[in-house]
Tab-separated table of C-alpha atoms in Angstrom:
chain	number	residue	atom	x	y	z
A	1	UNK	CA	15.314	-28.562	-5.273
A	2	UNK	CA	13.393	-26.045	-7.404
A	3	UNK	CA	9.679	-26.168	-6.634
A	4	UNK	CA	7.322	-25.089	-10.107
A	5	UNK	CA	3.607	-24.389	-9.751
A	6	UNK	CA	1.901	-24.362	-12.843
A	7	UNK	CA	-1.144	-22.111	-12.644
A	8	UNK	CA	-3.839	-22.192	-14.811
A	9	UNK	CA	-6.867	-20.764	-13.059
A	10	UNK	CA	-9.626	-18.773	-15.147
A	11	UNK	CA	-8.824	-15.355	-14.341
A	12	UNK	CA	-11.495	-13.672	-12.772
A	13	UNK	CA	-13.329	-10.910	-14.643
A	14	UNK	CA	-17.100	-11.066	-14.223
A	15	UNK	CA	-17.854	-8.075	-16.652
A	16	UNK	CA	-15.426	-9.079	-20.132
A	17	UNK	CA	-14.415	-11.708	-22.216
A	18	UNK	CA	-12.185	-14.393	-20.704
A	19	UNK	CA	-9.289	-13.267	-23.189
A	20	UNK	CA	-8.783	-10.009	-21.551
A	21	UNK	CA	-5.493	-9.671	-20.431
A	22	UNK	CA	-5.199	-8.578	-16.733
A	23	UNK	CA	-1.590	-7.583	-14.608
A	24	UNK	CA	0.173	-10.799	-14.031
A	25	UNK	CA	0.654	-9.490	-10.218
A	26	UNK	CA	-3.429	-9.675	-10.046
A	27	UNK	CA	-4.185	-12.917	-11.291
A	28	UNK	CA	-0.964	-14.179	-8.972
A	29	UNK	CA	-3.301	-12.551	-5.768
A	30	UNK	CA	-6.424	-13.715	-7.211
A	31	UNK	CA	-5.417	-17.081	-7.083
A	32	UNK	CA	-3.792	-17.097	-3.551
A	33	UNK	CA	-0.303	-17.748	-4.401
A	34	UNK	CA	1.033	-14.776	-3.044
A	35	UNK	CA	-0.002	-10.665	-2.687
A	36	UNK	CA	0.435	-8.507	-5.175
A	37	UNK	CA	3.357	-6.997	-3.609
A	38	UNK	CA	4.531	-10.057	-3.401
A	39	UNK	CA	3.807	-11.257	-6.563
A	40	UNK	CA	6.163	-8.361	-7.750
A	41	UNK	CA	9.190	-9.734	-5.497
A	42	UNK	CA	9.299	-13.453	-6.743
A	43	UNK	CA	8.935	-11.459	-10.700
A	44	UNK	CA	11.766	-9.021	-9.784
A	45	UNK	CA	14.043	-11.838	-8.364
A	46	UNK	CA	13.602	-14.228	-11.875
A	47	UNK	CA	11.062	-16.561	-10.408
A	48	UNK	CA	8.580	-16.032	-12.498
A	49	UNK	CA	7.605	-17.638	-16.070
A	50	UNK	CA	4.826	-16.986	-18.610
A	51	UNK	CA	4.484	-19.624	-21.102
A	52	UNK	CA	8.761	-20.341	-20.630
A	53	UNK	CA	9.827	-16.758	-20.516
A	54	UNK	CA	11.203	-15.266	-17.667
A	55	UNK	CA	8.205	-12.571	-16.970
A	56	UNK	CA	8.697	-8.802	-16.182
A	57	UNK	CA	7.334	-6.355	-13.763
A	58	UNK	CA	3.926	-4.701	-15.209
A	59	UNK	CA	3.113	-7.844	-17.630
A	60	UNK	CA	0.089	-8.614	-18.823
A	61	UNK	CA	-1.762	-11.927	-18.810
A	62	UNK	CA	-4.771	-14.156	-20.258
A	63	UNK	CA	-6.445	-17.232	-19.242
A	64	UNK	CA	-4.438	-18.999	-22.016
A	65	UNK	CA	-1.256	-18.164	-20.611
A	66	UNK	CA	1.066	-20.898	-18.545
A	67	UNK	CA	2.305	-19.580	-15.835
A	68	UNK	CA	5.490	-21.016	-13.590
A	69	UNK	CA	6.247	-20.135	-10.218
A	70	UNK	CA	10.124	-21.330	-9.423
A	71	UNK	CA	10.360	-21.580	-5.358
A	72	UNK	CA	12.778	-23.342	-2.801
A	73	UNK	CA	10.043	-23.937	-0.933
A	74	UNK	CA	5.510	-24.475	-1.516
A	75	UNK	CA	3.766	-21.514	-0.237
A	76	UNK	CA	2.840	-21.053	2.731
A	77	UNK	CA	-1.300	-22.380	3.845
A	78	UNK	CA	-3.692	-19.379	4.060
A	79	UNK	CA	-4.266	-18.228	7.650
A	80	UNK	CA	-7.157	-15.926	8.703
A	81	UNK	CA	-7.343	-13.836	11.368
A	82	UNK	CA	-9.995	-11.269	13.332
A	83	UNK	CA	-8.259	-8.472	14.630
A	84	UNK	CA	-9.436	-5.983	16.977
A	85	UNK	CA	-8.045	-2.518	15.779
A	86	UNK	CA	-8.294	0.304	18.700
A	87	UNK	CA	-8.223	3.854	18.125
A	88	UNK	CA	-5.318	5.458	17.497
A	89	UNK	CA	-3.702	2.541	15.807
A	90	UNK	CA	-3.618	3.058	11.578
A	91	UNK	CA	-4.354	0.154	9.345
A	92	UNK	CA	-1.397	0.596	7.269
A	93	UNK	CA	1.685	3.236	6.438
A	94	UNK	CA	1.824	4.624	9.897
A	95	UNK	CA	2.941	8.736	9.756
A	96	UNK	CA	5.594	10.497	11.756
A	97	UNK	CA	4.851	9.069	15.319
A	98	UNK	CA	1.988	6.807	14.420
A	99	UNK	CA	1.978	3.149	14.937
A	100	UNK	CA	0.017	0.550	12.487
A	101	UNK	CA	-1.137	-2.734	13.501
A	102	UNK	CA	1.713	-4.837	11.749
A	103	UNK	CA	4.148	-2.900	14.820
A	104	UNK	CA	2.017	-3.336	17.700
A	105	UNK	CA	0.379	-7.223	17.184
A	106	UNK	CA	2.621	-10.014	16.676
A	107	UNK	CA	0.700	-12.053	14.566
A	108	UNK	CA	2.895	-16.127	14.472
A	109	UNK	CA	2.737	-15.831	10.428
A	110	UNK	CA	3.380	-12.853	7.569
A	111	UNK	CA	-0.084	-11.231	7.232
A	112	UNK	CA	-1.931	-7.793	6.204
A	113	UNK	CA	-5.011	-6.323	6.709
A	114	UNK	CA	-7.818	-6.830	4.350
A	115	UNK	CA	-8.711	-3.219	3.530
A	116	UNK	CA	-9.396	0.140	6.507
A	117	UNK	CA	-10.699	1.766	9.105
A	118	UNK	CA	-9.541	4.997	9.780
A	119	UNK	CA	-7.244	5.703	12.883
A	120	UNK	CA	-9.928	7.345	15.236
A	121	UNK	CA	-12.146	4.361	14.148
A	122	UNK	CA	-11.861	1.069	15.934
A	123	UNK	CA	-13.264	-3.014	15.607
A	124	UNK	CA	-13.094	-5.699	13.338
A	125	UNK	CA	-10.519	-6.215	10.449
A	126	UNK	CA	-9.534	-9.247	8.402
A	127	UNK	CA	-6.029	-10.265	8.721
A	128	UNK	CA	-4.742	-12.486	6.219
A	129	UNK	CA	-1.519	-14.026	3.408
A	130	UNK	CA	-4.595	-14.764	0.822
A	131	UNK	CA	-4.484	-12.356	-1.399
A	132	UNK	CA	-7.748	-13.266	-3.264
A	133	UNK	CA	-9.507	-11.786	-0.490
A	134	UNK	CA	-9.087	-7.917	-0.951
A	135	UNK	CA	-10.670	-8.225	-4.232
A	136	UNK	CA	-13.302	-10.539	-3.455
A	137	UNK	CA	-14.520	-8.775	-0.317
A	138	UNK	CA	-13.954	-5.193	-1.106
A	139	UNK	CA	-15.384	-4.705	-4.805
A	140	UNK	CA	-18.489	-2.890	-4.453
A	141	UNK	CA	-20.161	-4.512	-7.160
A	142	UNK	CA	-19.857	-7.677	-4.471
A	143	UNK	CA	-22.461	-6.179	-1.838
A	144	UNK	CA	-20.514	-7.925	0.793
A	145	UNK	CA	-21.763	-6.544	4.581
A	146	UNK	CA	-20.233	-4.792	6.555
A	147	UNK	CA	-21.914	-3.961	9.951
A	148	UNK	CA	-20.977	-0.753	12.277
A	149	UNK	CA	-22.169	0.449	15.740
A	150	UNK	CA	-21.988	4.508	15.221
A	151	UNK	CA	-22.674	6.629	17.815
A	152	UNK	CA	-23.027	10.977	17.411
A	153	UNK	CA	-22.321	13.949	19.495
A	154	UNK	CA	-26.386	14.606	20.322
A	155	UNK	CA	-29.604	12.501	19.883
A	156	UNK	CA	-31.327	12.099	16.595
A	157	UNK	CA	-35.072	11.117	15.612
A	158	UNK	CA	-35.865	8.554	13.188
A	159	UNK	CA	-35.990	10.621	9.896
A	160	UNK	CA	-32.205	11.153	10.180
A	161	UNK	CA	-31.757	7.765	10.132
A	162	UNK	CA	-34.441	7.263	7.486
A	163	UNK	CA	-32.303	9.555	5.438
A	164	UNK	CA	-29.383	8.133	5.480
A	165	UNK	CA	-30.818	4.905	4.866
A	166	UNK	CA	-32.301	5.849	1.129
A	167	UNK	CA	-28.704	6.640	0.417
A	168	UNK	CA	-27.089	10.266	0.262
A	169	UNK	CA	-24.900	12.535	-1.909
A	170	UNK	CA	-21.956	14.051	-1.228
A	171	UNK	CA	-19.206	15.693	-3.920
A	172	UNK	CA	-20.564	14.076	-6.958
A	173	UNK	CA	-20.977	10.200	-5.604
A	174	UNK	CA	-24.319	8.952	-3.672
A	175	UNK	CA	-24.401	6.022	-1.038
A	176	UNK	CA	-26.085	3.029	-2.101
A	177	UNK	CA	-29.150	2.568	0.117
A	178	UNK	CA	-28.216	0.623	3.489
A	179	UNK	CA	-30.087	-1.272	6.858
A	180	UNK	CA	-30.039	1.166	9.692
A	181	UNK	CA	-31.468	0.344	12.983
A	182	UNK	CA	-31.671	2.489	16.175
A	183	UNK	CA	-30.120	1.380	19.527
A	184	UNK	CA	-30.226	4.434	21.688
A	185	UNK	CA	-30.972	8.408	21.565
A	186	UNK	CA	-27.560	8.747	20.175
A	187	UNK	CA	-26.722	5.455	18.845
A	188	UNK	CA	-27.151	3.204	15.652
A	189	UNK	CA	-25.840	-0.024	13.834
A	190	UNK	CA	-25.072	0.873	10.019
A	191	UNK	CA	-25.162	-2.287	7.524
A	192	UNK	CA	-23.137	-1.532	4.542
A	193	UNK	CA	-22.395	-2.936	1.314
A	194	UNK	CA	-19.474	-0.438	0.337
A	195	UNK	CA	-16.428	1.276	1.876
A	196	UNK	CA	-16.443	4.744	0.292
A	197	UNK	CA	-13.201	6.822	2.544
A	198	UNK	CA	-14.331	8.106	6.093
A	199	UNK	CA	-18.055	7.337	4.405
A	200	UNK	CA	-20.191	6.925	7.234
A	201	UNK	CA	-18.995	10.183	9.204
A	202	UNK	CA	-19.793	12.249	6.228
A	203	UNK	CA	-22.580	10.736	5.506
A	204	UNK	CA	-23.485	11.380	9.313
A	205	UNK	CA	-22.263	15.290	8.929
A	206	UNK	CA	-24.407	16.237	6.182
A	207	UNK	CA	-27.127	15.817	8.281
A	208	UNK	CA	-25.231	18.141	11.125
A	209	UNK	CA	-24.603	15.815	13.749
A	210	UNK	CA	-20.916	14.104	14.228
A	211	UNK	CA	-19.587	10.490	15.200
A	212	UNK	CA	-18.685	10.454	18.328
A	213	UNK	CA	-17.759	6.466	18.432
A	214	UNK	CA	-17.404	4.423	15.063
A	215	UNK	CA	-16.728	0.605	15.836
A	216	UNK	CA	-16.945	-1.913	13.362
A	217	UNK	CA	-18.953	-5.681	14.508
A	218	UNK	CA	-18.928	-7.404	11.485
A	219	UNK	CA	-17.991	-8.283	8.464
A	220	UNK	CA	-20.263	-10.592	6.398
A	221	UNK	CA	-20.662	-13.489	9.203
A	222	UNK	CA	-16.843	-13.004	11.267
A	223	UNK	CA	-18.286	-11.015	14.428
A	224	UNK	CA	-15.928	-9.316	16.469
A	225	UNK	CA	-17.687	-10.704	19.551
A	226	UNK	CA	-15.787	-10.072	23.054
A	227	UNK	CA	-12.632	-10.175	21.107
A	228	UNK	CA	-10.409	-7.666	23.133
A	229	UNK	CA	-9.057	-4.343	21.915
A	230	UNK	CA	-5.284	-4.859	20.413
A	231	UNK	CA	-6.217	-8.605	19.629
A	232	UNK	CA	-6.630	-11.282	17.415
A	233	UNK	CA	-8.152	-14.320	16.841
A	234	UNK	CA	-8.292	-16.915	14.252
A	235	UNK	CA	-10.897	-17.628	11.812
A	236	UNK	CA	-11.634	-21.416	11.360
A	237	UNK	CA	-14.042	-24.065	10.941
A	238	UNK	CA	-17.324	-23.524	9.811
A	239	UNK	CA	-16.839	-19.707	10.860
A	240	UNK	CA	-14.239	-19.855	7.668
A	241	UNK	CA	-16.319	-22.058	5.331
A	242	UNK	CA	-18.808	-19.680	5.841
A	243	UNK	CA	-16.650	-16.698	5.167
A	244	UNK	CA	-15.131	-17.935	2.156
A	245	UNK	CA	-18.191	-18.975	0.795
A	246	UNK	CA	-19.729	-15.962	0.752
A	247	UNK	CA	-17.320	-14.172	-0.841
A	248	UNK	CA	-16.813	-16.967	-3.314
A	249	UNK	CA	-13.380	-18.187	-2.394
A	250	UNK	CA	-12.337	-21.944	-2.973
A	251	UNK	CA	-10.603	-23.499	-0.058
């Protein structure tokens, strides 16, 4: 039996007019029917209708538009997942002789990681199948937190870390101003509110020291905890009420 969602969920666009169209692969994420990429699959296999014609890879929708999803079978319930990355592991798209976390963890459902952290960077990253959560957590114009536990190749006095809490320049962008707290001569938790690439070891060399250790703790309120290196756990309960609250995601 053929299975037809009808979706008709305001698309999300805090900063135009509801009638703006937006890629029909996006709104399918936003709304936690699939990920983009695979949003793209079910269009390029003929699955996919807007307002009862077959749609087509790059097309545009409003919040007027009906749109059918034709499936052999309902989609699958969100999971959630806190993973430990270690170093030397990549998020994704692993290089000649590099492994990514998708071929070392055996998570029990299809998942992906909810944006980075570089491959000599370790801790905490979201693993999930709802797509509405890379764009809800990762937008900068969200200010969603992100905590980190840095720590540099020699010891440092308060003004650096005064500094870099004001916010600093580097190349033409400057960091928005962040909660920085010292926990040793050579160590410091970094809150952020934006994930700029390889951002906090810049920011850290413009002041002439380097990172030594970069582990991320949290992310809004999922701690990595005692969670082992390599991995996961799930994210439930309140923890996940919580979570999806904050980031203003409807169950």
């Amino acid at each position: 039996l053929v299975h037809i969602f009808h979706m008709k969920s305001k698309i999300q666009n805090n900063h135009t007019e509801e009638k703006e169209l937006v890629r029909l692969n996006l709104h399918m994420a936003q709304t936690g029917v699939t990920t983009r990429r695979g949003a793209d699959e079910l269009i390029k296999k003929g699955e996919v209708f807007v307002n009862g014609k077959m749609a087509v890879l790059g097309q545009k929708v409003s919040e007027s538009d009906e749109i059918e999803i034709m499936t052999y079978s309902p989609k699958e319930p969100h999971v959630y997942f806190a993973y430990n990355k270690p170093v030397g592991i990549v998020t994704v798209n692993p290089g000649s002789g590099e492994k990514d976390i998708l071929n070392t963890t055996d998570f029990p459902t299809k998942v992906f990681p909810v944006g980075r952290l570089d491959k000599d960077s370790h801790g905490l990253i979201i693993m999930t199948n709802d797509g509405r959560v890379t764009s809800h957590l990762l937008a900068p114009e969200k200010n969603h937190e992100k905590e980190y536990v840095v720590k540099t190749d020699t010891d440092f006095n308060e003004f650096f870390l005064e500094k870099l809490s004001r916010g600093v320049k580097f190349d033409t962008y400057t960091t928005k101003p962040c909660v920085t707290k010292q926990l040793d001569s050579d160590t410091f938790s970094i809150i952020l509110t934006e994930g700029k690439n390889r951002q906090i070891r810049r920011m850290v060399s413009l002041f002439r020291h380097f990172v030594k250790d970069l582990k991320r703790v949290r992310i809004e309120n999922i701690k990595l905890g005692p969670l082992k290196e390599g991995k996961f756990r799930p994210i439930e309960g309140k923890e996940l009420d919580t979570f999806l609250k904050k980031i203003n995601i409807q169950k």
